[in-house]
Amino acid sequence: MTDEQTTADSEIEAAIRENHPALITYITAGDPSLEDTTEYVEALDRGGADLIELGLPFSEPIAEGPTIQAAINRALEAGTTPEGFFELVDDLETEAPLLVMTYYNMLLQYGPSEAQRASEGDAEKPRNEADVRPFVERAAEAGLSGIIVPDLPAEEADPLREACDEHGLDLVFIVAPTTEGERLERIMSQVSGFAYVQARLGTTGARADVSNATHDSLTRLEEYEVPKAVGFGVSEGDHAAEIIEAGADGVIVGSALVDIIAEHGEGNAPAAAALEAKAAELKRGARRGGGVDVPEPEQP
Amino acid sequence: MTDEQTTADSEIEAAIRENHPALITYITAGDPSLEDTTEYVEALDRGGADLIELGLPFSEPIAEGPTIQAAINRALEAGTTPEGFFELVDDLETEAPLLVMTYYNMLLQYGPSEAQRASEGDAEKPRNEADVRPFVERAAEAGLSGIIVPDLPAEEADPLREACDEHGLDLVFIVAPTTEGERLERIMSQVSGFAYVQARLGTTGARADVSNATHDSLTRLEEYEVPKAVGFGVSEGDHAAEIIEAGADGVIVGSALVDIIAEHGEGNAPAAAALEAKAAELKRGARRGGGVDVPEPEQP
Amino acid sequence: MSTPERNRDRDGEATFGEYGGQYVPEALMPALQELEDAYERYVLENEDGFMDEFRERMRDFGGRPTPLQRADRLSERYDREVYLKREDLVHGGAHKLNNALGQVLLAKYMGKERIVAETGAGQHGTATAMAAAHLDMPCEIYMGRTDINRQRPNVYRMRMNGAAVNPVTAGSGTLKEAINETMRDWATTVERTHYVIGSIVGPHPFPKLVREFQSVIGREAREQIREKTGRLPDSVLACAGGGSNTIGAFHEFVPDEDIALHAVEAGGSSLEIDEAEGVAPNSATLSTGTDGVLHGAMTKLLQSTDGQIVESHSVSAGLDYAGVGPELSHLVETGRVTPVSVPDEAALNGFHRLSNLEGIIPALESSHALGYLEENYEDLGDLVVVNVSGRGDKDLETVLEETETRDLEAAPDVEVFDRQ
Amino acid sequence: MSTPERNRDRDGEATFGEYGGQYVPEALMPALQELEDAYERYVLENEDGFMDEFRERMRDFGGRPTPLQRADRLSERYDREVYLKREDLVHGGAHKLNNALGQVLLAKYMGKERIVAETGAGQHGTATAMAAAHLDMPCEIYMGRTDINRQRPNVYRMRMNGAAVNPVTAGSGTLKEAINETMRDWATTVERTHYVIGSIVGPHPFPKLVREFQSVIGREAREQIREKTGRLPDSVLACAGGGSNTIGAFHEFVPDEDIALHAVEAGGSSLEIDEAEGVAPNSATLSTGTDGVLHGAMTKLLQSTDGQIVESHSVSAGLDYAGVGPELSHLVETGRVTPVSVPDEAALNGFHRLSNLEGIIPALESSHALGYLEENYEDLGDLVVVNVSGRGDKDLETVLEETETRDLEAAPDVEVFDRQ
Ligand SMILES: Cc1ncc(COP(=O)(O)O)c(C=O)c1O
Ligand SMILES: Cc1ncc(COP(=O)(O)O)c(C=O)c1O
């Protein structure tokens, strides 16, 4: 499969290219409840998000900063399960394609339990190779377009890559500031949808500036066709502008949105409005950076 | 010096023989004050004590039980010093001869301080040989008749033995239930005044019975001329009787008297009366044991 | 290289059968490759005399070799020969220093400028702080706020050794959160920082690296038991939390198929998981866990059917972990290691029994192995080696509290515990 | 006999020059003679293989030999070679076990049925309780009520090892009273009981007996320093309370007249005695004491001019004693050992410095030697051996409290001591 082919097949890639420069947003499903998530996703969709990542909460989110970790804890306390998550997605109707972002163990455990498999005479199959299929299948069925697994480096990704290919889902990989040389090539040969460019070392979390690492990473990635979106620490329209200016095809914003949800607490229409406004601000920033001039919205 | 000679020279031995069976009493000087001690000694003298041991308090009385240890602490808290002790003795006029009972360090430290000796060009002299002399000299001057040092076994007693001989003081040794054979002979060859027969293993303290060890010890000592007095745990007239019956020449009573002092607290005429009565009871007991019949006193 | 057995470790594989691997954020992958490279050069090839220096420092600073002691009264009690491997005598009071010193030294050889580590009860944290002080390496320890409050003496020890102790307030403020937080620090500072992981867990090459530093336990024990009895043991017992003392004790005996290797886990108060509460009242991962990925490796886990990691529980803080080393999972899966467990009570009795009969106060972790011995000695053959992984001074308060509320047959009189 | 140097101990004398002797109640004299006999037969002549068994148990149970470690950062700091003798690694955490195990084993050989011992801070008590448990000997420890309340963890350790802890309520309820009480027990039960005295103090033959068990420290150190440096040290430093670790470290070096031996005492807050209060704000007996008799021996003492023993004071409980071993008094009197002292503050700084620079938390007792090193290293020659007599885990609370109220240059940031 060539880069071109991947590109052609990908709903996600298409969404980025069509809405260039693209805004990709993240929130945690189930924070503070699945009902609220539906509202929030729709608000982001209205606000201008071109792709929406939904976090499926996992109890040990080692790649997240404190903001998203807290969101995950709220979602887990609210009783969010993978099945609840998929049912949420089943019912969502957004313009923006949806991706699921979760940790590898959640993929592995989804599907028939060990006990069930045993009763079906299936227990012999090694879980780590076989067991991501039920998750991917269900994700495809729910209408998700892609998967991001922050604790799954390319070296361990073969089983998931295969399952995703089988079901036509994109598998997005993260390119870190430390990713270079052979490893970079390997990742870029596996990635589909877009390359998630990690703006700086560390974890997710809103920050006040754009790091140098971002510029370096984008330079290293220049030669690759796949779209590049930059995340980790993007929180304002101005960051978005700067990042797009530096050559990215999209910006990814998570913690800044989760902060809004956290501030508003449970079941809150104002939160949806704020999310929509924030998405709009970020989208405007991205466009500004991409040279597409957009007027400021009227003050309310 | 033969046994006979020792016997002939000893005021203490004479007191025991003349008042046979003898009562020997112990109290701690300075408990609760030196003034009280004067009164108490006189009371014991009146009550029938034939010899009076006065404890010069030392901070680490390893041979004493809790009763006498507490008396020593009271005496030290009251500020009792060796010089105060000797001044007390200077002024005492009792029929019964007096002995001082104290620990070896008190003898060693008495007299000119190291600094004083240094200024007198005397500091070179090893203290452990030389320094008991000032104490013995002062004891003799105060009119004491003998010395008992419970932490000085015969093996270490040469310097003190010499000083006592020089000043005509008796040096009383303790014979323990564990003292046998060669060691017993050695002690008996050094003892003067009387042999202090330790009634049982352990420390001083009033007890409710007379131990078998007492009988065994008296049997072992039969062949020696010097008078034997039994102490450690004697508290009642009946004990005294039993001990004398077993062959002792005297009984030594301490803790039972110290208990009386402790019960009465500070500066108390009733304490003196009680001590006198107790001494009388014990003396009667001793006499009864010795076959000398004594009528009970009238009830008050 | 001086020890040819070590060739078994040079398979270049990131996995042990289906377990292990490298499930970490992309940003850490280059650091793992760098570490793998360092592991091969310095540890396996003894480049620049690394292993010589490690062994020398473990001798002079760490107090190795530790004795293998015949337990006279246990031998009598069980009517067979019982020997204790005395890791409680290692500097710091547990086998933890074997690993901590090895890794800090390796970080030095790698040119790293800074050490981070997680700690739960504080044992690994204190060992790392000691090693870092000894080797003059700046050191930060992440520790849950709850654990900090429960384990003040260990916090003081770390601070006295010059380490910073960073409180982790997320979640329940215990080991899991501390690991997560340390990973985050590492992900941020990976270029100049080495993460000294505390057991044979985590992504490749950590499990092999830590095994390499800990397997001195079994290497010594093997030589010592031969010298003392002229033969090899019938069985070896070690407690298993993450499993570093376990693999440490077992590794040299793995090829001897007729030596039984028992990994004794914390049975806690029950072996069942409460799915609704997300709580396992035990830490018996090898005995009851299912396969999954945690903290960088595929291994056996205590998890809900959904894949959420549950909260483990044990009277012994050092065993209280929902994962386990991937190599142990593999050795259990292949039948080479037998996973067993004893409940809290048996461990507490084991603690009291060794204290009382042998004059050795064992760590509550190690007490699990002793509890298992009491209940199963008849099946362990004529010659048993028990790894006493650490000393129990750190556990006195816990044992007092737990003893007060139970009727423990091996505990001394209750008045012991008059704590006015 | 295997070690010919030991002939120096066979002089049959009960004294060291004018010090020593047997100033005890008559009832104990036969027991001392019995002990002297046992000392000569079992210890000096190795009858029935006593010393072989002792050495084997000290190896397997006690963890001997302890390392002699080069202190890299202290060596750099002082620009000379500094080596640490690591008695902190002995089972129980201090050199105390060398003596306790030796005496309990000897009691067994003597057919005694019961052990008593005094303890102050609890170090000797815990060592004795461990040894007694190990050798299956009933054991009672006398401990002042005040000390019991101050040192709960050590009380628990003793109880867990199966020893009875008898509270002594007399006087101030500290070490002196506990010794007196133990002597009383012994005087009562002497026929079946052995009194395991806790330092090189007491009547003959205790000082020689304890020396024999402790001198392994210097014997090992001598061999180790030769092996590591090819030469003998210029000076040896050890703290001195009763002086057992001191004599232990010095004994093998006494014949080498050009090796300086420094006994570092607790200078407390001042070297003056307050006669009126009967209090010495220090425990610097060798440096400031005068000759007298205490606890069975002629030695140097802290006493009033009247001869009353005064209360000593030190931040370190294990040095807080008004007497000192008679052999040390003799070695000081003859000029072979130099008595020195450092105040509490220097010891606290020494504690922090070693913890921080070397990753070893020393006992506060041992910290006195380290405090002296800091202040006087220039006079100690090119090669210095410091005896680290024990570990400092037991001292954490004290150090925290004492550090809070002082401005100690070697202490870590004050926030360390945030003890919410
Ligand atoms: C003494 C002791 N033993 C065992 C363990 C468990 O760790 P592991 O299973 O890695 O040996 C710990 C952990 O803190 C410990 O302190
Ligand atoms: C660690 C340590 N060092 C030194 C001492 C002082 O005793 P000694 O002077 O007999 O060695 C003690 C006493 O408890 C101690 O625990």
PDB file of N, CA, C and O and ligand atoms in Angstrom, chain C residues 93-96 123-124 198-200 239-246 317-319 363 365-366 389-391 394, ligand 1:
ATOM      1  N   GLY C  93      18.211  -2.330  54.001  1.00  0.00           N
ATOM      2  CA  GLY C  93      17.261  -3.258  54.606  1.00  0.00           C
ATOM      3  C   GLY C  93      16.480  -4.124  53.643  1.00  0.00           C
ATOM      4  O   GLY C  93      15.534  -4.780  54.059  1.00  0.00           O
ATOM      5  N   ALA C  94      16.844  -4.165  52.385  1.00  0.00           N
ATOM      6  CA  ALA C  94      16.139  -5.035  51.446  1.00  0.00           C
ATOM      7  C   ALA C  94      16.962  -5.214  50.178  1.00  0.00           C
ATOM      8  O   ALA C  94      17.931  -4.490  49.944  1.00  0.00           O
ATOM      9  N   HIS C  95      16.501  -6.184  49.388  1.00  0.00           N
ATOM     10  CA  HIS C  95      17.143  -6.456  48.111  1.00  0.00           C
ATOM     11  C   HIS C  95      17.035  -5.279  47.145  1.00  0.00           C
ATOM     12  O   HIS C  95      17.703  -5.262  46.118  1.00  0.00           O
ATOM     13  N   LYS C  96      16.215  -4.315  47.467  1.00  0.00           N
ATOM     14  CA  LYS C  96      15.945  -3.218  46.537  1.00  0.00           C
ATOM     15  C   LYS C  96      17.218  -2.507  46.083  1.00  0.00           C
ATOM     16  O   LYS C  96      17.296  -2.007  44.966  1.00  0.00           O
ATOM     17  N   GLN C 123      10.247   1.784  50.001  1.00  0.00           N
ATOM     18  CA  GLN C 123      11.441   0.936  50.010  1.00  0.00           C
ATOM     19  C   GLN C 123      12.320   1.185  48.790  1.00  0.00           C
ATOM     20  O   GLN C 123      13.526   1.336  48.910  1.00  0.00           O
ATOM     21  N   HIS C 124      11.701   1.226  47.629  1.00  0.00           N
ATOM     22  CA  HIS C 124      12.494   1.482  46.441  1.00  0.00           C
ATOM     23  C   HIS C 124      12.999   2.925  46.436  1.00  0.00           C
ATOM     24  O   HIS C 124      14.130   3.204  46.018  1.00  0.00           O
ATOM     25  N   GLY C 198      11.350   0.278  39.873  1.00  0.00           N
ATOM     26  CA  GLY C 198      11.582  -0.371  41.156  1.00  0.00           C
ATOM     27  C   GLY C 198      11.429  -1.872  41.212  1.00  0.00           C
ATOM     28  O   GLY C 198      11.649  -2.487  42.252  1.00  0.00           O
ATOM     29  N   SER C 199      11.033  -2.482  40.116  1.00  0.00           N
ATOM     30  CA  SER C 199      10.920  -3.934  40.140  1.00  0.00           C
ATOM     31  C   SER C 199      11.166  -4.446  38.716  1.00  0.00           C
ATOM     32  O   SER C 199      11.514  -3.667  37.830  1.00  0.00           O
ATOM     33  N   ILE C 200      10.957  -5.744  38.517  1.00  0.00           N
ATOM     34  CA  ILE C 200      11.215  -6.278  37.173  1.00  0.00           C
ATOM     35  C   ILE C 200      10.011  -6.067  36.276  1.00  0.00           C
ATOM     36  O   ILE C 200       9.601  -6.955  35.537  1.00  0.00           O
ATOM     37  N   CYS C 239       8.678 -14.217  47.970  1.00  0.00           N
ATOM     38  CA  CYS C 239       7.437 -13.490  47.799  1.00  0.00           C
ATOM     39  C   CYS C 239       7.458 -12.820  46.432  1.00  0.00           C
ATOM     40  O   CYS C 239       8.516 -12.664  45.820  1.00  0.00           O
ATOM     41  N   ALA C 240       6.299 -12.427  45.942  1.00  0.00           N
ATOM     42  CA  ALA C 240       6.241 -11.752  44.653  1.00  0.00           C
ATOM     43  C   ALA C 240       5.268 -10.588  44.690  1.00  0.00           C
ATOM     44  O   ALA C 240       4.077 -10.756  44.936  1.00  0.00           O
ATOM     45  N   GLY C 241       5.829  -9.389  44.494  1.00  0.00           N
ATOM     46  CA  GLY C 241       5.009  -8.196  44.293  1.00  0.00           C
ATOM     47  C   GLY C 241       5.150  -7.888  42.812  1.00  0.00           C
ATOM     48  O   GLY C 241       4.507  -8.519  41.972  1.00  0.00           O
ATOM     49  N   GLY C 242       6.067  -6.947  42.506  1.00  0.00           N
ATOM     50  CA  GLY C 242       6.464  -6.795  41.117  1.00  0.00           C
ATOM     51  C   GLY C 242       7.262  -8.020  40.685  1.00  0.00           C
ATOM     52  O   GLY C 242       7.221  -8.447  39.547  1.00  0.00           O
ATOM     53  N   GLY C 243       8.009  -8.561  41.634  1.00  0.00           N
ATOM     54  CA  GLY C 243       8.709  -9.814  41.380  1.00  0.00           C
ATOM     55  C   GLY C 243      10.212  -9.710  41.252  1.00  0.00           C
ATOM     56  O   GLY C 243      10.853 -10.642  40.764  1.00  0.00           O
ATOM     57  N   SER C 244      10.800  -8.618  41.745  1.00  0.00           N
ATOM     58  CA  SER C 244      12.239  -8.485  41.528  1.00  0.00           C
ATOM     59  C   SER C 244      13.041  -9.386  42.460  1.00  0.00           C
ATOM     60  O   SER C 244      14.052  -9.957  42.063  1.00  0.00           O
ATOM     61  N   ASN C 245      12.571  -9.522  43.711  1.00  0.00           N
ATOM     62  CA  ASN C 245      13.305 -10.437  44.593  1.00  0.00           C
ATOM     63  C   ASN C 245      13.034 -11.878  44.153  1.00  0.00           C
ATOM     64  O   ASN C 245      13.866 -12.760  44.344  1.00  0.00           O
ATOM     65  N   THR C 246      11.895 -12.060  43.552  1.00  0.00           N
ATOM     66  CA  THR C 246      11.482 -13.387  43.116  1.00  0.00           C
ATOM     67  C   THR C 246      12.374 -13.860  41.966  1.00  0.00           C
ATOM     68  O   THR C 246      13.031 -14.908  42.061  1.00  0.00           O
ATOM     69  N   ALA C 317       2.712  -3.396  52.109  1.00  0.00           N
ATOM     70  CA  ALA C 317       2.690  -2.333  51.103  1.00  0.00           C
ATOM     71  C   ALA C 317       3.526  -2.686  49.879  1.00  0.00           C
ATOM     72  O   ALA C 317       3.172  -2.364  48.754  1.00  0.00           O
ATOM     73  N   GLY C 318       4.630  -3.399  50.087  1.00  0.00           N
ATOM     74  CA  GLY C 318       5.535  -3.678  48.980  1.00  0.00           C
ATOM     75  C   GLY C 318       5.012  -4.716  48.002  1.00  0.00           C
ATOM     76  O   GLY C 318       5.559  -4.877  46.916  1.00  0.00           O
ATOM     77  N   LEU C 319       3.980  -5.445  48.376  1.00  0.00           N
ATOM     78  CA  LEU C 319       3.388  -6.411  47.445  1.00  0.00           C
ATOM     79  C   LEU C 319       2.137  -5.858  46.780  1.00  0.00           C
ATOM     80  O   LEU C 319       1.562  -6.489  45.900  1.00  0.00           O
ATOM     81  N   ALA C 363      10.651  -8.476  56.691  1.00  0.00           N
ATOM     82  CA  ALA C 363       9.675  -7.585  56.073  1.00  0.00           C
ATOM     83  C   ALA C 363       8.354  -8.337  55.936  1.00  0.00           C
ATOM     84  O   ALA C 363       8.343  -9.564  55.786  1.00  0.00           O
ATOM     85  N   GLU C 365       6.563  -8.326  53.447  1.00  0.00           N
ATOM     86  CA  GLU C 365       6.590  -8.935  52.124  1.00  0.00           C
ATOM     87  C   GLU C 365       7.160 -10.346  52.240  1.00  0.00           C
ATOM     88  O   GLU C 365       6.516 -11.334  51.876  1.00  0.00           O
ATOM     89  N   SER C 366       8.371 -10.426  52.771  1.00  0.00           N
ATOM     90  CA  SER C 366       9.042 -11.718  52.910  1.00  0.00           C
ATOM     91  C   SER C 366       8.236 -12.672  53.792  1.00  0.00           C
ATOM     92  O   SER C 366       8.313 -13.902  53.625  1.00  0.00           O
ATOM     93  N   SER C 389      13.562 -11.229  51.773  1.00  0.00           N
ATOM     94  CA  SER C 389      13.898 -10.120  50.880  1.00  0.00           C
ATOM     95  C   SER C 389      14.219  -8.820  51.600  1.00  0.00           C
ATOM     96  O   SER C 389      14.880  -7.951  51.045  1.00  0.00           O
ATOM     97  N   GLY C 390      13.742  -8.694  52.838  1.00  0.00           N
ATOM     98  CA  GLY C 390      14.027  -7.452  53.551  1.00  0.00           C
ATOM     99  C   GLY C 390      13.737  -7.581  55.031  1.00  0.00           C
ATOM    100  O   GLY C 390      13.173  -8.572  55.484  1.00  0.00           O
ATOM    101  N   ARG C 391      14.129  -6.547  55.753  1.00  0.00           N
ATOM    102  CA  ARG C 391      13.867  -6.543  57.190  1.00  0.00           C
ATOM    103  C   ARG C 391      12.566  -5.828  57.504  1.00  0.00           C
ATOM    104  O   ARG C 391      12.111  -4.980  56.739  1.00  0.00           O
ATOM    105  N   LYS C 394      10.496  -1.510  59.261  1.00  0.00           N
ATOM    106  CA  LYS C 394       9.545  -0.592  58.635  1.00  0.00           C
ATOM    107  C   LYS C 394       8.097  -1.002  58.879  1.00  0.00           C
ATOM    108  O   LYS C 394       7.189  -0.203  58.704  1.00  0.00           O
TER     109      LYS C 394
HETATM  110  C1  LIG E   1      11.369  -6.299  51.413  1.00  0.00           C
HETATM  111  C2  LIG E   1      10.585  -6.355  50.146  1.00  0.00           C
HETATM  112  N1  LIG E   1      10.353  -7.535  49.588  1.00  0.00           N
HETATM  113  C3  LIG E   1       9.648  -7.632  48.458  1.00  0.00           C
HETATM  114  C4  LIG E   1       9.121  -6.526  47.837  1.00  0.00           C
HETATM  115  C5  LIG E   1       8.298  -6.722  46.614  1.00  0.00           C
HETATM  116  O1  LIG E   1       8.961  -6.297  45.468  1.00  0.00           O
HETATM  117  P1  LIG E   1       9.478  -7.378  44.441  1.00  0.00           P
HETATM  118  O2  LIG E   1       8.339  -8.327  44.210  1.00  0.00           O
HETATM  119  O3  LIG E   1       9.840  -6.579  43.255  1.00  0.00           O
HETATM  120  O4  LIG E   1      10.636  -8.088  45.022  1.00  0.00           O
HETATM  121  C6  LIG E   1       9.357  -5.253  48.380  1.00  0.00           C
HETATM  122  C7  LIG E   1       8.852  -4.019  47.769  1.00  0.00           C
HETATM  123  O5  LIG E   1       8.921  -2.944  48.310  1.00  0.00           O
HETATM  124  C8  LIG E   1      10.113  -5.176  49.566  1.00  0.00           C
HETATM  125  O6  LIG E   1      10.368  -3.986  50.148  1.00  0.00           O
END
